[in-house]
CSV table of C-alpha atoms and ligand atoms in Angstrom, one decimal:
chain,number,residue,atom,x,y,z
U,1,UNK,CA,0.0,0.0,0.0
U,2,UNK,CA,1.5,3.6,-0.8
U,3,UNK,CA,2.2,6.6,1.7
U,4,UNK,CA,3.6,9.6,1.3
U,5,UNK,CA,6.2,10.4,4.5
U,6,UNK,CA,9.8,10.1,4.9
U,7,UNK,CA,13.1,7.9,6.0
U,8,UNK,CA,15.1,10.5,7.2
U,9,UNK,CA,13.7,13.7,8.5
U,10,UNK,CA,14.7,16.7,6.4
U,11,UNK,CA,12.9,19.6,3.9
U,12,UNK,CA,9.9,18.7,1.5
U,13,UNK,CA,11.9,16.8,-0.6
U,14,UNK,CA,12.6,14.2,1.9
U,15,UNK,CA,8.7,13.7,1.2
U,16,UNK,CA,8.7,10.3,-1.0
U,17,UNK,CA,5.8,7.6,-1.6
U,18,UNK,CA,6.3,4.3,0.1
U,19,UNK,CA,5.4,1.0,0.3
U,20,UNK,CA,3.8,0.3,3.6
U,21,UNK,CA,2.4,-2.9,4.9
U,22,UNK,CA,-1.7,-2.9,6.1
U,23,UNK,CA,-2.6,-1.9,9.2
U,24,UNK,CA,-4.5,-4.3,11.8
U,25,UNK,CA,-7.9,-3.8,12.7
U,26,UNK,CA,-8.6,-3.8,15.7
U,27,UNK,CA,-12.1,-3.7,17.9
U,28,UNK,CA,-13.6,-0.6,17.7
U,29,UNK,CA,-11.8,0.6,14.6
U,30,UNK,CA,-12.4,1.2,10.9
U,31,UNK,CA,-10.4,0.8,7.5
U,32,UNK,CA,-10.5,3.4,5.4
U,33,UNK,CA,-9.1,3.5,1.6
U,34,UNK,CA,-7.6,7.0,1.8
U,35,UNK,CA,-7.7,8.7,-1.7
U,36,UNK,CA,-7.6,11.9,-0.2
U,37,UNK,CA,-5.1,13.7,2.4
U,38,UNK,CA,-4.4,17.1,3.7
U,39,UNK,CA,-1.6,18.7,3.5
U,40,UNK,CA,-1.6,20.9,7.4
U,41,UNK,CA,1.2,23.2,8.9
U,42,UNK,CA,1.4,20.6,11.4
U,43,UNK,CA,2.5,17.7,8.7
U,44,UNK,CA,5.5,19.8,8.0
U,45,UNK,CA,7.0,20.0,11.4
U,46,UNK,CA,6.5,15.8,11.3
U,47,UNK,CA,8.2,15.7,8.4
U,48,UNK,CA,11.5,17.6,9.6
U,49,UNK,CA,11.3,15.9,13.0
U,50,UNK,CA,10.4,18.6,15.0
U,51,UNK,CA,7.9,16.4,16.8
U,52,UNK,CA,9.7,13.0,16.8
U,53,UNK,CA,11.0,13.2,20.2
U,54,UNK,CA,7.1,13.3,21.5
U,55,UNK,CA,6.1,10.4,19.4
U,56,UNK,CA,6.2,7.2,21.3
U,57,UNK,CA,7.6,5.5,18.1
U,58,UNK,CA,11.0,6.3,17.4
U,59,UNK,CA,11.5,4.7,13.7
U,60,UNK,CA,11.1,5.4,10.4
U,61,UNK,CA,9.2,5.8,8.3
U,62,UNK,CA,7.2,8.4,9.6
U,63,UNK,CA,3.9,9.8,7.9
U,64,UNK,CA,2.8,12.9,8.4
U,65,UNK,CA,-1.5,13.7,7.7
U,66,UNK,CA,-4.0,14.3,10.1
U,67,UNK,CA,-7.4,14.6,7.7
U,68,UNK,CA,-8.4,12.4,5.3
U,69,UNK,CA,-11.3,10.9,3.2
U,70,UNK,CA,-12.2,8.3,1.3
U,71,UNK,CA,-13.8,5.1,1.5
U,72,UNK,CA,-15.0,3.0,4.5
U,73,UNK,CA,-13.2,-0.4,3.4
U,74,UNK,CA,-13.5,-2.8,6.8
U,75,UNK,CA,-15.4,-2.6,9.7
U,76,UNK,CA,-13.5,-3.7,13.2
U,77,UNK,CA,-15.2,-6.2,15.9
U,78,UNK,CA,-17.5,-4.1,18.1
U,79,UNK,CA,-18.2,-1.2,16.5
U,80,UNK,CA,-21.7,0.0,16.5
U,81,UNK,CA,-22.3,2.2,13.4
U,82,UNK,CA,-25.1,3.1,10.6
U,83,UNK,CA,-21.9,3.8,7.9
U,84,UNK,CA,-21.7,0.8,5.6
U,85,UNK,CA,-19.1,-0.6,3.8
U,86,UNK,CA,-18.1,1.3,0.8
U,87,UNK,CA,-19.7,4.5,1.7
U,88,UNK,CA,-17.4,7.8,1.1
U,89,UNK,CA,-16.1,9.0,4.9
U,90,UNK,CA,-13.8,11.1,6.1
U,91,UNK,CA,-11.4,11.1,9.1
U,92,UNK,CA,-8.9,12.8,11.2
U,93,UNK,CA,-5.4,10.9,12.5
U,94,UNK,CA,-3.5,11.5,15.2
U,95,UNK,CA,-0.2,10.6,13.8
U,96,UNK,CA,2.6,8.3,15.5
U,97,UNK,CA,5.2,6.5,13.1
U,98,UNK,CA,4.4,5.0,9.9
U,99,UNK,CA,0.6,5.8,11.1
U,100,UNK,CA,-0.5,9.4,9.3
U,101,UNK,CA,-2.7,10.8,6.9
U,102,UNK,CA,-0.9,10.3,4.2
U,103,UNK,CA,-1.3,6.8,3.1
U,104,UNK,CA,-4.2,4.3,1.2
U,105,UNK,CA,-4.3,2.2,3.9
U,106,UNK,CA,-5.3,4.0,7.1
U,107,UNK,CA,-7.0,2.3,10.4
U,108,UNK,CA,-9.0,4.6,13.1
U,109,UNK,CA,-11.0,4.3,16.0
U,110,UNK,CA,-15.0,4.7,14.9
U,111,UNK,CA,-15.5,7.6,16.3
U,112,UNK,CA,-12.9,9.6,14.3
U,113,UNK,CA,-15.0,9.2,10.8
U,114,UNK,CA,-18.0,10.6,10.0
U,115,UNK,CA,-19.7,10.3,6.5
U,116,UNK,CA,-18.6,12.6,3.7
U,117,UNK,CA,-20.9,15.9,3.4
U,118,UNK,CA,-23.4,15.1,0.4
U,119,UNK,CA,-22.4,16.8,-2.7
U,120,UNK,CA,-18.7,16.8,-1.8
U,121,UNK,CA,-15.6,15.6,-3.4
U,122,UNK,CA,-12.9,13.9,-1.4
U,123,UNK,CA,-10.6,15.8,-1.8
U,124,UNK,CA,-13.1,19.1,-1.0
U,125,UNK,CA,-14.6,16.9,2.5
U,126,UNK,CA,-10.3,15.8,3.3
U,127,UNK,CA,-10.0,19.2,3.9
U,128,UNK,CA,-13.0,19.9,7.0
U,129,UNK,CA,-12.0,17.4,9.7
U,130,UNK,CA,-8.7,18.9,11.6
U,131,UNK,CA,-9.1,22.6,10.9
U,132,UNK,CA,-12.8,21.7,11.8
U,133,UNK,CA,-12.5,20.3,14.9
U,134,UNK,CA,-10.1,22.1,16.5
U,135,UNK,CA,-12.3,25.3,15.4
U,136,UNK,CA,-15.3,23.5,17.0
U,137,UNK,CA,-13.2,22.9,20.4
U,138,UNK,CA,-11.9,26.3,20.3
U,139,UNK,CA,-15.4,28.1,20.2
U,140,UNK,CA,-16.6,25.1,22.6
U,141,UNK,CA,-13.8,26.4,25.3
U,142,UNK,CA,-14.5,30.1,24.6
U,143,UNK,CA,-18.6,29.3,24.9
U,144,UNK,CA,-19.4,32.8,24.4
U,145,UNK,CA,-23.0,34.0,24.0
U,146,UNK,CA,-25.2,35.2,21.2
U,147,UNK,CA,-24.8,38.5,20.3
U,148,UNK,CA,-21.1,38.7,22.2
U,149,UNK,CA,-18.1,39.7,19.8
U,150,UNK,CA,-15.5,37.2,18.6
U,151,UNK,CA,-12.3,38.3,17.3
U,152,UNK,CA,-10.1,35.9,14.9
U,153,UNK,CA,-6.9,36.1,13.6
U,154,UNK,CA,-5.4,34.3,10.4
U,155,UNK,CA,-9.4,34.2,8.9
U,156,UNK,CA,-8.3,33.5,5.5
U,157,UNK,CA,-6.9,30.7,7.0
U,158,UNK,CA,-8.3,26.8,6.9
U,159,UNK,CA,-8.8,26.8,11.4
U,160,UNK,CA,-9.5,30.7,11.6
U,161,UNK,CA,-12.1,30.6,8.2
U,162,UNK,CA,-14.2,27.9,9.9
U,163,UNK,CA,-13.9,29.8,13.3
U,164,UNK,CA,-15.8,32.6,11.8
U,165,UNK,CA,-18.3,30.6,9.7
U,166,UNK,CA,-19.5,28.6,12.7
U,167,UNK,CA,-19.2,31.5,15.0
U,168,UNK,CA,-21.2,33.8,12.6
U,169,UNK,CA,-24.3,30.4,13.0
U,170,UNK,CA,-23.9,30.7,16.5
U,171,UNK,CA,-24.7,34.6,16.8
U,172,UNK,CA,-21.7,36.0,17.2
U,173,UNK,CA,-21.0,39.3,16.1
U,174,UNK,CA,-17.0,38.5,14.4
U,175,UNK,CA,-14.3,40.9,13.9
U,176,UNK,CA,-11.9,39.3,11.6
U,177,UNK,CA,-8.1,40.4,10.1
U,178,UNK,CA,-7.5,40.1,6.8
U,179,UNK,CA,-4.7,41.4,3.8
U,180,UNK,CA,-5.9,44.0,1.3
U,181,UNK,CA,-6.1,40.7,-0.8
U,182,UNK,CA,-8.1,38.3,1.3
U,183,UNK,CA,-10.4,41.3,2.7
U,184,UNK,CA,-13.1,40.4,0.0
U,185,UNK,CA,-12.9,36.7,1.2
U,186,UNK,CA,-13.1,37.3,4.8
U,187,UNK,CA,-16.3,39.1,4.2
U,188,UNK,CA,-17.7,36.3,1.9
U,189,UNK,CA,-16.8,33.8,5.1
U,190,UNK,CA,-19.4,36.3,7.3
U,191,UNK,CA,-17.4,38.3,9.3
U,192,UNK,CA,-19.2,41.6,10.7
U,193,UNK,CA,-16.0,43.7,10.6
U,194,UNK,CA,-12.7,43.1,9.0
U,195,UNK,CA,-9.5,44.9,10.4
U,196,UNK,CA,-6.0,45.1,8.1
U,197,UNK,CA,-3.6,41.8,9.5
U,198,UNK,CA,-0.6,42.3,10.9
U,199,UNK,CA,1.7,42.8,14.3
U,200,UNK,CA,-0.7,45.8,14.9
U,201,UNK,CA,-4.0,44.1,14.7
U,202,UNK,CA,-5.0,44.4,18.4
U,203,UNK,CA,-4.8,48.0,17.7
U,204,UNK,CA,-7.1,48.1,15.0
U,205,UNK,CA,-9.7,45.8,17.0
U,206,UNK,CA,-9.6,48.0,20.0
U,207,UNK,CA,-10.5,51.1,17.5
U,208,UNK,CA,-13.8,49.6,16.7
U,209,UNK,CA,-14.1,48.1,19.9
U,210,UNK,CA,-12.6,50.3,22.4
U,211,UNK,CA,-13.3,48.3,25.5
U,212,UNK,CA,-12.3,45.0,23.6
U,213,UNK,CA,-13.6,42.4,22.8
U,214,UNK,CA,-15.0,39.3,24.5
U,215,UNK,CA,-12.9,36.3,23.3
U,216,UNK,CA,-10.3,35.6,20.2
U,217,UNK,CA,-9.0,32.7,18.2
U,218,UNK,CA,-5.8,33.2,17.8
U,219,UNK,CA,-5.4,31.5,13.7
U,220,UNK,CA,-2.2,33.4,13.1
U,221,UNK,CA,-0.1,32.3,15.9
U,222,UNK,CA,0.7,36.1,17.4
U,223,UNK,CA,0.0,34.9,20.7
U,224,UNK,CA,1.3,37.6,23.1
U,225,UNK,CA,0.5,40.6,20.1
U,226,UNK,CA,-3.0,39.9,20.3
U,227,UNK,CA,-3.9,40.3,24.2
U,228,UNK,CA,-4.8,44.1,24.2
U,229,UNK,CA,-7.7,43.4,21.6
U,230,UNK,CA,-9.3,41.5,24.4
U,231,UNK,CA,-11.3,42.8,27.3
U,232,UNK,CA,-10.3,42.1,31.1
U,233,UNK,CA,-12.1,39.2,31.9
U,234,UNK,CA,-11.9,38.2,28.2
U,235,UNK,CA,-11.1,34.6,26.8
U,236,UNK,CA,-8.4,33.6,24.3
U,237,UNK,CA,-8.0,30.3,22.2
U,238,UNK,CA,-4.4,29.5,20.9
U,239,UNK,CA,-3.6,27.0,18.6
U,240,UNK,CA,0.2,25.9,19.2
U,241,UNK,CA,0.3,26.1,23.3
U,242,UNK,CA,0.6,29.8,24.7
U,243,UNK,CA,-0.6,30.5,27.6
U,244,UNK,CA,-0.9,34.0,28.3
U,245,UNK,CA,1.5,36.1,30.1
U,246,UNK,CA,-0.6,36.4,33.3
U,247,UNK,CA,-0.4,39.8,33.4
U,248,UNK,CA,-4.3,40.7,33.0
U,249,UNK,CA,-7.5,39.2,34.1
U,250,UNK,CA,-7.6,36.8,30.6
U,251,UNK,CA,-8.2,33.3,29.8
U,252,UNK,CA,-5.7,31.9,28.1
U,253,UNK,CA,-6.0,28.1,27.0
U,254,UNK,CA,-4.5,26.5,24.2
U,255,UNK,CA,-6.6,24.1,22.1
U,256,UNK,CA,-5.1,20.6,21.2
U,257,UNK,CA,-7.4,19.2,18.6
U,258,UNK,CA,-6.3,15.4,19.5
U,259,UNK,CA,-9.2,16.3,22.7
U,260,UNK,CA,-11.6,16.2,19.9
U,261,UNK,CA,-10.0,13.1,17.9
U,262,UNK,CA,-12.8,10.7,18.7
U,263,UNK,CA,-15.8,13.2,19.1
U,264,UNK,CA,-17.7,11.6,16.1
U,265,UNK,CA,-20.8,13.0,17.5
U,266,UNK,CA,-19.0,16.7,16.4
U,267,UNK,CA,-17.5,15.5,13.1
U,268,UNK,CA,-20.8,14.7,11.7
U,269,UNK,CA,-22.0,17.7,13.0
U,270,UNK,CA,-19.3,19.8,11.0
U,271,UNK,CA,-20.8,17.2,8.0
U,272,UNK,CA,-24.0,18.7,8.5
U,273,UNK,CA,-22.5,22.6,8.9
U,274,UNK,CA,-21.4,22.0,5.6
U,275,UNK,CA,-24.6,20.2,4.2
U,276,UNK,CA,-26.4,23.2,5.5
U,277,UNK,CA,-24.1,25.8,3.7
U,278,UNK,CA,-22.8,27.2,7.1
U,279,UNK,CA,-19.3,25.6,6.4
U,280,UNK,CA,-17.9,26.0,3.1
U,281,UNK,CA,-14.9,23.9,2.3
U,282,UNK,CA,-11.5,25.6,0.1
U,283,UNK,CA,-9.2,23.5,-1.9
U,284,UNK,CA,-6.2,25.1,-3.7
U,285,UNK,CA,-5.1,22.1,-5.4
U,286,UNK,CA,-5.2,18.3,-5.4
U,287,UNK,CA,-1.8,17.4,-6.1
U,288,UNK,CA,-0.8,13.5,-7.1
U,289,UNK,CA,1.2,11.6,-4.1
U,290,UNK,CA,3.8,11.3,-6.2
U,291,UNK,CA,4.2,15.0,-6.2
U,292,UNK,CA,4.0,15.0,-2.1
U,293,UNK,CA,6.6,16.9,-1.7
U,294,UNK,CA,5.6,19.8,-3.8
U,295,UNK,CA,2.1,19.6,-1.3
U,296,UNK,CA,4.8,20.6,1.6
U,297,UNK,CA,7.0,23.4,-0.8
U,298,UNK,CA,3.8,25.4,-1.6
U,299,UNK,CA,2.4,25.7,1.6
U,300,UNK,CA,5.6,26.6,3.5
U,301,UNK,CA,6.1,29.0,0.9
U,302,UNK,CA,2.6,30.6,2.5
U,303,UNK,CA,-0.3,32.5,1.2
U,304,UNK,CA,-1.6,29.7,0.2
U,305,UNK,CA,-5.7,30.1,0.2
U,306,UNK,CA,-7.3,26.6,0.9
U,307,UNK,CA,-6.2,23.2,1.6
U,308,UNK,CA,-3.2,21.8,-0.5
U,309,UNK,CA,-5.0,17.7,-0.8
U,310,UNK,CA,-2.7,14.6,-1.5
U,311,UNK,CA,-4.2,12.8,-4.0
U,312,UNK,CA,-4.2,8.6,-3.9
K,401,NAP,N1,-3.5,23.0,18.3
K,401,NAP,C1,-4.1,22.3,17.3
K,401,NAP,O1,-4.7,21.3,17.6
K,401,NAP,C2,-4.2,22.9,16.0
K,401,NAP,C3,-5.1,22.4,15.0
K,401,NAP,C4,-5.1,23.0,13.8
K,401,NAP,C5,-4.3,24.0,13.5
K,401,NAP,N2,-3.4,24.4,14.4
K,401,NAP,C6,-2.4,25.5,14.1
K,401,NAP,O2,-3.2,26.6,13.8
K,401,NAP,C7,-2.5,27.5,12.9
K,401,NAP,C8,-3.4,27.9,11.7
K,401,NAP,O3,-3.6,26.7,11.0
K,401,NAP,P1,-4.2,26.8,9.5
K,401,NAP,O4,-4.3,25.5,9.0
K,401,NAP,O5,-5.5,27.6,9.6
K,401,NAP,O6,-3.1,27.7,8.8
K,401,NAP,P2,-3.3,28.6,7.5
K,401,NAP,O7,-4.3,28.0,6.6
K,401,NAP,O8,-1.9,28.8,6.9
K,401,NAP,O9,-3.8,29.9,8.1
K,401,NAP,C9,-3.0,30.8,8.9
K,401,NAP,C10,-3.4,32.2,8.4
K,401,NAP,O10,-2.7,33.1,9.2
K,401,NAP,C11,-2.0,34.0,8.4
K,401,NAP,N3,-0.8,34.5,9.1
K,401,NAP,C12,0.4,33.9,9.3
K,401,NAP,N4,1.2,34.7,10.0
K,401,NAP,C13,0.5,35.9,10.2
K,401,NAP,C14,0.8,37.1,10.9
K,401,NAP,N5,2.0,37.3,11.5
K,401,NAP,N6,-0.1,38.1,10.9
K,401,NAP,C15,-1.3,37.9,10.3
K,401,NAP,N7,-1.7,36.8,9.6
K,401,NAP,C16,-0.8,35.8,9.6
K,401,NAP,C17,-1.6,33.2,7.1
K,401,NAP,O11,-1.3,34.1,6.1
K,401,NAP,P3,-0.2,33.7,5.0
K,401,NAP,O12,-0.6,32.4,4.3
K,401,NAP,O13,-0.2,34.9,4.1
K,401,NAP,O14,1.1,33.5,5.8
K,401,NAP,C18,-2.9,32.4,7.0
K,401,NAP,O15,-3.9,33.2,6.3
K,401,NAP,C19,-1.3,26.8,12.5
K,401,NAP,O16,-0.2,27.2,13.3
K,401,NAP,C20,-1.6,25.3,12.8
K,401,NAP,O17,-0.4,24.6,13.1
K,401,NAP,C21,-3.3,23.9,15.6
């Protein structure tokens, strides 16, 4: 069975297809056939062994991917489901070793599939389950009301686009940042206001809301920059483990989306966000897995608007 992933950690090019045995099912889980895989942020720092020395399995080859779809190809002992055999799912990994995203032959626990939004490609529905989930736990932690103002940063962004979207259902008035070039698209995603990106975007959220605002998501990773657009008493969701500096009355909790890895009760309700044209979903390209590494050169290049998909 192919993978995408690499022998020795290194830059995309270290990126090569593999040949990588089946994986055992085991009670509770699925088989998928993955045709469809997301290139993340996150995949790159697996791929130049940022993260090996927190994975348990210390060999090659490791695969990086943490969203996929395809097709539901095995079902485990004990697992209680209404998806059949052969139906079009998708999934989200929580990668260790040669066990990733990025490969045709992918096992995972029932409760991190859901079925594919009707009408959707694979390679559009690979692209909702990470970015979606981890927005869905980040607005869960924040539980603002109705009516109470959101900021987000990194909008035009796969996590910080479906922050707004769901947000905006959930009656939350959203103040979004945005480049001159990605202002119209912001909009299009539903955000109320839309401030200029940049290092100072708190600045420009505290002019339209000069006592701050209730709670941000933090998309762009400027962690400490983006305090003083929050109100005392405010809340804060980061995305790659800052905590705050203490120094005001915030809430400052990172989001880890692996909390939400088996919430299949909240994947199918992202399917149905989707379904009901709340969540839209962005591709940039599908791109063959032969081509894997070009997947990781584009997107560390940046600016790239939708999900890069690896293509089985
Ligand atoms: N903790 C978790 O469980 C979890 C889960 C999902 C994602 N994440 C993390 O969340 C972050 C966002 O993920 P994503 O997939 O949404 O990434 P993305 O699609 O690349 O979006 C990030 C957005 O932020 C913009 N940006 C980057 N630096 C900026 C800056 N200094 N000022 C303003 N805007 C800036 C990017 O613009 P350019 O493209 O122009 O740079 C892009 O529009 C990543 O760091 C990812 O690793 C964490």
């Amino acid at each position: 069975m192919r993978a995408v992933g690499v022998t020795e950690f290194g830059g995309p090019e270290a990126l090569h297809v593999l040949d990588v045995p089946d994986e055992p099912l085991g009670k509770g889980q699925v088989r998928l056939r993955v045709s469809a895989a997301t290139a993340n942020p996150t995949d790159t720092f697996c791929r130049n062994g940022s993260y090996a020395h927190r994975d348990p399995v210390k060999e090659f080859p490791y695969v990086p991917g943490m969203d996929v779809a395809g097709v539901l190809a095995e079902i485990g002992p004990g697992v209680e489901t209404d998806l059949a055999v052969g139906e079009p799912v998708m999934g989200i990994v929580v990668p260790t070793g040669a066990h990733g995203g990025y490969r045709e032959d992918l096992v995972l626990p029932i409760g991190s599939v859901a079925r594919v939004p009707a009408g959707c490609s694979d390679v559009e529905a690979a692209t909702l389950p990470m970015n979606g989930l981890t927005a869905r736990l980040a607005l869960d932690r924040l539980a603002l009301r109705p009516g109470q103002v959101l900021a987000v940063t990194g909008a035009a962004g796969a996590f910080g686009g479906y922050v707004v979207q769901l947000a905006k259902a959930e009656g939350l008035t959203v103040v979004a940042d945005a480049s001159e070039a990605d202002e119209e698209l912001v909009r299009e995603l539903g955000a109320d206001v839309v401030v200029r990106r940049g290092a100072d975007v708190a600045d420009r959220i505290r002019e339209r809301y000069p006592d701050g605002v209730d709670g941000l998501a933090d998309g762009s990773v400027q962690d400490a920059a983006v305090l003083p657009a929050v109100k005392d008493g405010g809340v804060v969701a980061t995305v790659r483990g800052y905590e705050g500096d203490g120094q005001r009355d915030l809430r400052v909790f990172p989001v880890w989306v692996r909390q939400y890895a088996e919430e299949g009760g909240k994947l199918d309700g992202l399917r149905e966000a989707v379904e009901k044209g709340i969540v839209t979903l962005r591709v940039a390209a599908a791109i063959p897995a032969e081509q894997g590494a070009e997947a990781h050169r584009r997107l560390e290049a940046g600016g790239v608007r939708g999900r890069l998909v690896i293509t089985f």
